[in-house]
Tab-separated table of N, CA and C in Angstrom:
chain	number	residue	atom	x	y	z
Z	1	UNK	N	25.542	35.286	82.326
Z	1	UNK	CA	26.078	36.381	81.727
Z	1	UNK	C	26.523	35.552	80.376
Z	2	UNK	N	27.013	34.454	80.551
Z	2	UNK	CA	27.140	33.718	78.881
Z	2	UNK	C	26.201	33.540	78.144
Z	3	UNK	N	24.866	33.581	78.366
Z	3	UNK	CA	23.699	33.442	77.665
Z	3	UNK	C	23.250	34.646	77.279
Z	4	UNK	N	23.452	35.865	77.776
Z	4	UNK	CA	23.268	36.958	77.719
Z	4	UNK	C	24.073	37.441	76.074
Z	5	UNK	N	25.212	37.150	76.306
Z	5	UNK	CA	26.376	37.531	75.037
Z	5	UNK	C	25.680	36.543	73.940
Z	6	UNK	N	25.472	35.484	74.267
Z	6	UNK	CA	24.981	34.678	73.238
Z	6	UNK	C	23.675	35.048	72.539
Z	7	UNK	N	22.633	35.467	73.162
Z	7	UNK	CA	21.452	36.048	72.835
Z	7	UNK	C	21.829	37.272	72.162
Z	8	UNK	N	22.570	38.228	72.402
Z	8	UNK	CA	22.864	39.402	71.743
Z	8	UNK	C	23.796	39.122	70.305
Z	9	UNK	N	24.481	38.117	70.322
Z	9	UNK	CA	25.288	37.752	69.170
Z	9	UNK	C	23.928	37.252	68.132
Z	10	UNK	N	23.149	36.459	68.436
Z	10	UNK	CA	22.079	35.850	67.623
Z	10	UNK	C	21.322	36.794	67.148
Z	11	UNK	N	20.943	37.780	68.111
Z	11	UNK	CA	19.945	38.991	67.813
Z	11	UNK	C	20.754	39.561	66.538
Z	12	UNK	N	21.850	40.146	66.975
Z	12	UNK	CA	22.554	40.801	65.769
Z	12	UNK	C	22.854	40.415	64.601
Z	13	UNK	N	23.227	38.937	64.351
Z	13	UNK	CA	23.342	38.372	63.430
Z	13	UNK	C	22.300	38.038	62.525
Z	14	UNK	N	21.122	37.827	63.336
Z	14	UNK	CA	19.770	37.588	62.850
Z	14	UNK	C	19.308	38.879	61.875
Z	15	UNK	N	19.410	39.981	62.561
Z	15	UNK	CA	18.811	41.184	62.288
Z	15	UNK	C	19.777	41.758	60.995
Z	16	UNK	N	21.150	41.327	60.929
Z	16	UNK	CA	22.040	41.811	59.784
Z	16	UNK	C	21.453	41.011	58.613
Z	17	UNK	N	21.070	39.637	58.930
Z	17	UNK	CA	20.586	38.743	58.081
Z	17	UNK	C	19.393	39.172	57.187
Z	18	UNK	N	18.610	39.860	58.096
Z	18	UNK	CA	17.146	40.456	57.651
Z	18	UNK	C	17.438	41.510	56.760
Z	19	UNK	N	18.427	42.403	57.199
Z	19	UNK	CA	18.783	43.626	56.429
Z	19	UNK	C	19.511	43.295	55.047
Z	20	UNK	N	20.460	42.242	54.963
Z	20	UNK	CA	20.812	41.786	53.831
Z	20	UNK	C	19.858	41.230	52.678
Z	21	UNK	N	19.059	40.614	53.119
Z	21	UNK	CA	17.990	39.639	52.405
Z	21	UNK	C	16.968	41.019	51.962
Z	22	UNK	N	16.482	42.025	52.698
Z	22	UNK	CA	15.999	43.051	52.395
Z	22	UNK	C	16.507	44.071	51.457
Z	23	UNK	N	18.021	44.101	51.485
Z	23	UNK	CA	18.740	44.998	50.609
Z	23	UNK	C	18.818	44.243	49.103
Z	24	UNK	N	18.910	42.824	49.330
Z	24	UNK	CA	18.806	42.172	48.149
Z	24	UNK	C	17.775	42.221	47.190
Z	25	UNK	N	16.564	42.169	47.730
Z	25	UNK	CA	15.287	42.343	47.091
Z	25	UNK	C	15.066	43.571	46.664
Z	26	UNK	N	15.381	44.715	47.418
Z	26	UNK	CA	15.358	46.049	46.855
Z	26	UNK	C	16.091	46.629	45.900
Z	27	UNK	N	17.520	45.857	45.767
Z	27	UNK	CA	18.201	46.627	44.667
Z	27	UNK	C	17.818	46.114	43.321
Z	28	UNK	N	17.070	45.263	42.941
Z	28	UNK	CA	16.676	45.102	41.744
Z	28	UNK	C	17.576	44.563	40.965
Z	29	UNK	N	17.845	45.191	39.779
Z	29	UNK	CA	18.943	44.571	38.883
Z	29	UNK	C	20.308	45.361	38.849
Z	30	UNK	N	20.495	45.824	40.146
Z	30	UNK	CA	21.754	46.697	40.139
Z	30	UNK	C	23.116	45.816	40.047
Z	31	UNK	N	22.861	44.498	40.412
Z	31	UNK	CA	24.050	43.642	39.939
Z	31	UNK	C	24.245	43.262	38.540
Z	32	UNK	N	23.293	43.367	37.655
Z	32	UNK	CA	23.290	43.065	36.281
Z	32	UNK	C	23.939	44.312	35.641
Z	33	UNK	N	24.045	45.615	36.290
Z	33	UNK	CA	24.678	46.716	35.547
Z	33	UNK	C	25.928	46.973	36.042
Z	34	UNK	N	26.714	46.072	36.565
Z	34	UNK	CA	28.050	46.129	37.311
Z	34	UNK	C	29.060	45.966	35.782
Z	35	UNK	N	29.974	47.179	35.795
Z	35	UNK	CA	30.631	47.082	34.739
Z	35	UNK	C	30.220	47.953	33.444
Z	36	UNK	N	29.284	48.239	33.715
Z	36	UNK	CA	28.691	48.943	32.317
Z	36	UNK	C	28.737	50.488	32.611
Z	37	UNK	N	29.707	51.054	33.291
Z	37	UNK	CA	29.700	52.494	33.283
Z	37	UNK	C	28.790	53.103	34.036
Z	38	UNK	N	28.021	52.880	34.807
Z	38	UNK	CA	26.868	53.311	35.547
Z	38	UNK	C	27.365	54.541	36.167
Z	39	UNK	N	28.501	54.660	36.964
Z	39	UNK	CA	28.998	55.888	37.661
Z	39	UNK	C	29.339	57.145	36.938
Z	40	UNK	N	29.932	56.880	35.855
Z	40	UNK	CA	30.305	58.106	34.797
Z	40	UNK	C	29.751	57.916	33.396
Z	41	UNK	N	29.090	59.035	33.012
Z	41	UNK	CA	28.499	58.863	31.556
Z	41	UNK	C	29.686	58.903	30.620
Z	42	UNK	N	29.467	58.157	29.583
Z	42	UNK	CA	30.393	58.184	28.551
Z	42	UNK	C	30.650	59.535	27.838
Z	43	UNK	N	32.020	59.922	27.274
Z	43	UNK	CA	32.275	61.367	26.986
Z	43	UNK	C	31.663	61.316	25.636
Z	44	UNK	N	31.076	62.659	25.654
Z	44	UNK	CA	30.222	62.799	24.204
Z	44	UNK	C	31.323	63.232	23.140
Z	45	UNK	N	30.976	63.086	21.788
Z	45	UNK	CA	32.109	63.433	20.831
Z	45	UNK	C	31.533	64.706	20.703
Z	46	UNK	N	32.739	65.458	20.416
Z	46	UNK	CA	32.448	67.090	19.949
Z	46	UNK	C	33.641	67.662	19.762
Z	47	UNK	N	33.860	68.986	20.103
Z	47	UNK	CA	34.778	69.798	19.719
Z	47	UNK	C	35.739	69.891	20.999
Z	48	UNK	N	35.324	69.496	22.252
Z	48	UNK	CA	36.356	69.482	23.107
Z	48	UNK	C	37.177	68.146	23.072
Z	49	UNK	N	36.695	67.159	22.741
Z	49	UNK	CA	37.479	65.729	22.662
Z	49	UNK	C	38.326	65.864	21.373
Z	50	UNK	N	37.829	66.358	20.246
Z	50	UNK	CA	38.597	66.471	19.390
Z	50	UNK	C	39.838	67.660	19.585
Z	51	UNK	N	39.276	68.616	20.425
Z	51	UNK	CA	40.570	69.452	20.692
Z	51	UNK	C	41.731	68.939	21.548
Z	52	UNK	N	41.037	68.121	22.566
Z	52	UNK	CA	41.958	67.387	23.482
Z	52	UNK	C	42.776	66.090	22.534
Z	53	UNK	N	42.462	65.817	21.700
Z	53	UNK	CA	42.979	64.687	20.696
Z	53	UNK	C	44.236	65.548	20.069
Z	54	UNK	N	43.541	66.606	19.460
Z	54	UNK	CA	44.716	67.449	18.511
Z	54	UNK	C	45.832	68.031	19.512
Z	55	UNK	N	45.652	68.152	20.631
Z	55	UNK	CA	46.445	68.868	21.587
Z	55	UNK	C	47.433	67.719	22.103
Z	56	UNK	N	46.873	66.338	22.153
Z	56	UNK	CA	47.808	65.212	22.590
Z	56	UNK	C	48.615	64.792	21.500
Z	57	UNK	N	48.048	64.924	20.446
Z	57	UNK	CA	48.926	64.365	18.891
Z	57	UNK	C	49.933	65.473	18.818
Z	58	UNK	N	49.738	66.699	18.963
Z	58	UNK	CA	50.807	67.688	18.941
Z	58	UNK	C	51.703	67.421	19.649
Z	59	UNK	N	51.388	67.074	21.149
Z	59	UNK	CA	52.387	66.896	22.150
Z	59	UNK	C	53.678	65.771	21.676
Z	60	UNK	N	52.694	64.726	21.292
Z	60	UNK	CA	53.383	63.470	20.667
Z	60	UNK	C	54.440	63.749	19.653
Z	61	UNK	N	53.898	64.686	18.887
Z	61	UNK	CA	54.795	64.762	17.836
Z	61	UNK	C	55.828	65.730	17.966
Z	62	UNK	N	55.602	66.874	19.062
Z	62	UNK	CA	56.806	67.649	19.659
Z	62	UNK	C	57.920	66.847	20.150
Z	63	UNK	N	57.442	65.901	21.024
Z	63	UNK	CA	58.489	64.924	21.535
Z	63	UNK	C	59.148	64.142	20.837
Z	64	UNK	N	58.367	63.663	19.569
Z	64	UNK	CA	59.262	62.919	18.678
Z	64	UNK	C	60.185	63.925	17.935
Z	65	UNK	N	59.793	65.087	17.561
Z	65	UNK	CA	60.828	66.164	17.089
Z	65	UNK	C	61.911	66.380	17.915
Z	66	UNK	N	61.797	66.358	19.065
Z	66	UNK	CA	62.848	66.697	20.139
Z	66	UNK	C	63.740	65.583	20.183
Z	67	UNK	N	63.386	64.454	20.093
Z	67	UNK	CA	64.058	63.255	20.033
Z	67	UNK	C	64.959	63.121	18.828
Z	68	UNK	N	64.174	63.382	17.619
Z	68	UNK	CA	64.904	63.575	16.361
Z	68	UNK	C	66.091	64.441	16.496
Z	69	UNK	N	65.871	65.301	16.814
Z	69	UNK	CA	66.725	66.698	16.872
Z	69	UNK	C	67.971	66.248	18.025
Z	70	UNK	N	67.641	65.494	19.029
Z	70	UNK	CA	68.691	65.073	19.828
Z	70	UNK	C	69.675	64.003	18.900
Z	71	UNK	N	69.029	63.197	18.349
Z	71	UNK	CA	69.739	62.135	17.235
Z	71	UNK	C	70.550	62.710	16.345
Z	72	UNK	N	70.239	64.368	15.843
Z	72	UNK	CA	70.853	64.950	14.798
Z	72	UNK	C	70.004	64.697	13.575
Z	73	UNK	N	68.768	64.107	13.645
Z	73	UNK	CA	67.875	64.184	12.334
Z	73	UNK	C	67.303	65.306	12.267
Z	74	UNK	N	66.529	65.414	11.151
Z	74	UNK	CA	65.609	66.484	10.713
Z	74	UNK	C	64.338	66.264	11.535
Z	75	UNK	N	63.835	67.246	12.460
Z	75	UNK	CA	62.748	67.233	13.016
Z	75	UNK	C	61.726	68.182	13.131
Z	76	UNK	N	61.496	68.915	11.848
Z	76	UNK	CA	60.975	70.353	11.901
Z	76	UNK	C	59.683	70.114	11.258
Z	77	UNK	N	59.350	68.964	10.602
Z	77	UNK	CA	58.022	68.871	9.811
Z	77	UNK	C	56.855	68.729	10.654
Z	78	UNK	N	56.519	69.333	11.856
Z	78	UNK	CA	55.429	69.118	12.608
Z	78	UNK	C	54.108	69.470	12.110
Z	79	UNK	N	53.992	70.352	11.451
Z	79	UNK	CA	52.699	70.884	10.921
Z	79	UNK	C	52.343	69.742	9.755
Z	80	UNK	N	53.257	69.283	9.182
Z	80	UNK	CA	52.872	68.347	7.991
Z	80	UNK	C	52.603	66.980	8.578
Z	81	UNK	N	53.087	66.735	9.613
Z	81	UNK	CA	52.794	65.305	10.268
Z	81	UNK	C	51.607	65.473	10.978
Z	82	UNK	N	51.283	66.673	11.698
Z	82	UNK	CA	50.081	66.667	12.445
Z	82	UNK	C	48.958	66.496	11.276
Z	83	UNK	N	48.992	67.111	10.054
Z	83	UNK	CA	47.869	67.326	9.362
Z	83	UNK	C	47.679	65.839	8.699
Z	84	UNK	N	48.850	64.908	8.450
Z	84	UNK	CA	48.792	63.822	8.029
Z	84	UNK	C	48.100	62.922	9.080
Z	85	UNK	N	48.478	62.929	10.274
Z	85	UNK	CA	48.025	62.371	11.109
Z	85	UNK	C	46.426	62.457	11.477
Z	86	UNK	N	46.072	63.690	11.693
Z	86	UNK	CA	44.754	64.061	11.947
Z	86	UNK	C	43.743	64.073	10.429
Z	87	UNK	N	44.326	63.688	9.463
Z	87	UNK	CA	43.400	63.495	8.365
Z	87	UNK	C	42.993	64.761	7.648
Z	88	UNK	N	43.902	65.633	7.867
Z	88	UNK	CA	43.586	67.086	6.993
Z	88	UNK	C	44.761	67.188	5.751
Z	89	UNK	N	45.090	66.231	5.211
Z	89	UNK	CA	46.046	66.350	4.330
Z	89	UNK	C	45.570	66.846	2.761
Z	90	UNK	N	46.185	66.536	1.829
Z	90	UNK	CA	45.909	67.186	0.709
Z	90	UNK	C	45.340	66.100	-0.266
Z	91	UNK	N	44.543	64.932	0.326
Z	91	UNK	CA	43.682	63.993	-0.411
Z	91	UNK	C	44.128	62.632	-0.037
Z	92	UNK	N	45.215	62.576	0.881
Z	92	UNK	CA	45.651	61.588	1.185
Z	92	UNK	C	45.017	60.770	2.425
Z	93	UNK	N	44.077	61.589	2.795
Z	93	UNK	CA	43.265	61.415	4.118
Z	93	UNK	C	42.029	60.358	3.968
Z	94	UNK	N	41.593	60.338	2.548
Z	94	UNK	CA	40.483	59.292	2.460
Z	94	UNK	C	41.225	57.861	1.570
Z	95	UNK	N	40.532	56.857	1.798
Z	95	UNK	CA	41.014	55.607	0.870
Z	95	UNK	C	40.971	55.919	-0.572
Z	96	UNK	N	41.706	55.110	-0.988
Z	96	UNK	CA	41.792	55.170	-2.494
Z	96	UNK	C	40.480	54.644	-3.108
Z	97	UNK	N	39.774	53.742	-2.561
Z	97	UNK	CA	38.917	53.244	-3.160
Z	97	UNK	C	37.415	54.235	-3.225
Z	98	UNK	N	37.365	55.158	-1.982
Z	98	UNK	CA	36.608	56.157	-1.765
Z	98	UNK	C	36.722	57.013	-3.014
Z	99	UNK	N	38.124	57.625	-3.008
Z	99	UNK	CA	38.350	58.546	-4.047
Z	99	UNK	C	38.164	58.381	-5.473
Z	100	UNK	N	38.380	56.985	-5.737
Z	100	UNK	CA	37.953	56.325	-7.104
Z	100	UNK	C	36.379	56.314	-7.250
Z	101	UNK	N	35.826	55.950	-6.183
Z	101	UNK	CA	34.109	55.761	-6.383
Z	101	UNK	C	33.525	57.266	-6.515
Z	102	UNK	N	34.200	58.399	-5.571
Z	102	UNK	CA	33.643	59.840	-5.921
Z	102	UNK	C	34.200	60.089	-7.530
Z	103	UNK	N	35.133	59.973	-7.933
Z	103	UNK	CA	35.446	60.264	-9.213
Z	103	UNK	C	34.651	59.694	-10.152
Z	104	UNK	N	34.260	58.429	-9.970
Z	104	UNK	CA	33.190	57.771	-11.092
Z	104	UNK	C	31.925	58.504	-11.005
Z	105	UNK	N	31.462	58.828	-9.701
Z	105	UNK	CA	30.130	59.336	-9.462
Z	105	UNK	C	30.386	60.943	-10.368
Z	106	UNK	N	31.203	61.589	-10.326
Z	106	UNK	CA	31.433	62.866	-10.811
Z	106	UNK	C	31.540	62.560	-12.483
Z	107	UNK	N	32.396	61.650	-12.997
Z	107	UNK	CA	32.202	61.270	-14.403
Z	107	UNK	C	31.110	60.985	-14.748
Z	108	UNK	N	30.233	60.216	-14.126
Z	108	UNK	CA	28.578	60.004	-14.570
Z	108	UNK	C	27.990	61.151	-14.569
Z	109	UNK	N	28.164	62.049	-13.784
Z	109	UNK	CA	27.355	63.310	-13.758
Z	109	UNK	C	27.667	64.252	-15.128
Z	110	UNK	N	28.915	64.115	-15.276
Z	110	UNK	CA	29.337	65.104	-16.455
Z	110	UNK	C	28.876	64.380	-17.996
Z	111	UNK	N	28.878	62.895	-17.822
Z	111	UNK	CA	28.232	62.464	-19.088
Z	111	UNK	C	26.775	62.477	-19.074
Z	112	UNK	N	26.086	62.432	-18.261
Z	112	UNK	CA	24.762	62.909	-18.111
Z	112	UNK	C	24.504	64.384	-18.769
Z	113	UNK	N	25.264	65.242	-18.362
Z	113	UNK	CA	25.209	66.519	-18.744
Z	113	UNK	C	25.268	66.655	-20.153
Z	114	UNK	N	26.479	65.921	-20.649
Z	114	UNK	CA	26.712	66.060	-22.088
Z	114	UNK	C	25.497	65.552	-22.782
Z	115	UNK	N	25.025	64.403	-22.483
Z	115	UNK	CA	23.973	63.905	-23.044
Z	115	UNK	C	22.628	64.784	-23.242
Z	116	UNK	N	22.360	65.477	-22.146
Z	116	UNK	CA	21.300	66.604	-22.090
Z	116	UNK	C	21.686	67.785	-22.851
Z	117	UNK	N	22.878	67.990	-23.123
Z	117	UNK	CA	23.281	69.296	-24.044
Z	117	UNK	C	23.829	70.284	-22.725
Z	118	UNK	N	23.763	69.973	-21.537
Z	118	UNK	CA	24.081	71.077	-20.515
Z	118	UNK	C	25.661	71.372	-20.470
Z	119	UNK	N	26.023	72.396	-20.064
Z	119	UNK	CA	27.580	72.513	-19.985
Z	119	UNK	C	27.963	71.481	-18.892
Z	120	UNK	N	29.334	71.080	-19.004
Z	120	UNK	CA	30.046	70.105	-18.244
Z	120	UNK	C	30.467	70.468	-16.739
Z	121	UNK	N	30.603	71.767	-16.766
Z	121	UNK	CA	31.069	72.325	-15.573
Z	121	UNK	C	32.391	72.206	-15.125
Z	122	UNK	N	32.834	72.210	-13.903
Z	122	UNK	CA	34.279	71.894	-13.737
Z	122	UNK	C	34.430	70.540	-12.893
Z	123	UNK	N	34.754	69.438	-13.502
Z	123	UNK	CA	34.790	68.140	-12.665
Z	123	UNK	C	35.885	68.168	-11.399
Z	124	UNK	N	36.788	68.625	-11.391
Z	124	UNK	CA	37.839	68.674	-10.677
Z	124	UNK	C	37.259	69.631	-9.402
Z	125	UNK	N	36.721	70.530	-9.589
Z	125	UNK	CA	35.869	71.305	-8.485
Z	125	UNK	C	35.057	70.468	-7.962
Z	126	UNK	N	34.247	69.998	-8.675
Z	126	UNK	CA	33.047	69.172	-8.180
Z	126	UNK	C	33.602	68.113	-7.336
Z	127	UNK	N	34.647	67.350	-7.715
Z	127	UNK	CA	35.455	66.260	-7.220
Z	127	UNK	C	35.841	66.579	-5.647
Z	128	UNK	N	36.523	68.029	-5.754
Z	128	UNK	CA	37.128	68.314	-4.606
Z	128	UNK	C	35.992	68.602	-3.465
Z	129	UNK	N	34.807	69.144	-3.919
Z	129	UNK	CA	33.727	69.593	-2.926
Z	129	UNK	C	33.214	68.120	-2.541
Z	130	UNK	N	33.031	67.063	-3.312
Z	130	UNK	CA	32.455	65.927	-2.866
Z	130	UNK	C	33.510	65.073	-1.957
Z	131	UNK	N	34.612	65.357	-2.227
Z	131	UNK	CA	35.526	64.666	-1.220
Z	131	UNK	C	35.509	65.441	0.036
Z	132	UNK	N	35.245	66.739	0.173
Z	132	UNK	CA	35.299	67.464	1.501
Z	132	UNK	C	33.896	67.124	2.045
Z	133	UNK	N	32.797	66.837	1.368
Z	133	UNK	CA	31.876	66.351	2.085
Z	133	UNK	C	31.887	64.986	2.736
Z	134	UNK	N	32.906	64.154	2.127
Z	134	UNK	CA	33.073	62.826	2.668
Z	134	UNK	C	34.252	62.723	3.851
Z	135	UNK	N	34.826	63.584	3.877
Z	135	UNK	CA	35.748	63.663	4.912
Z	135	UNK	C	35.262	63.997	6.239
Z	136	UNK	N	35.733	63.056	7.117
Z	136	UNK	CA	35.005	63.020	8.455
Z	136	UNK	C	35.516	64.454	9.156
Z	137	UNK	N	34.504	64.900	10.107
Z	137	UNK	CA	34.931	66.178	10.602
Z	137	UNK	C	35.628	66.100	12.118
């Protein structure tokens, strides 16, 4: 009886070893892809993630406003703070060097038009249009 258990044990361990070796060779480069997010695809940027971000920022600002109100401070400027945080403000959403570069581009356009004798147009409206193009969506 003792030899039967020994034989069964060696057969089971040997068979398991063969399965492990076969699995190792059949898996290919599965070990190399560990930690690279193979189970879930990365989220696609778009309106859904932007809407979720806007909602989370608005919730954060509402909580901040409630804390300010509880302390007796003014906490009513939610829309202004939301616009500033999300880059929808009136010009402060782009870095100063980008605005200066855009202004120099518009000034160069106006100088070229003057040299050619064409009407200058509205440089401020052109600047606003160019800055709108440069703002991230």
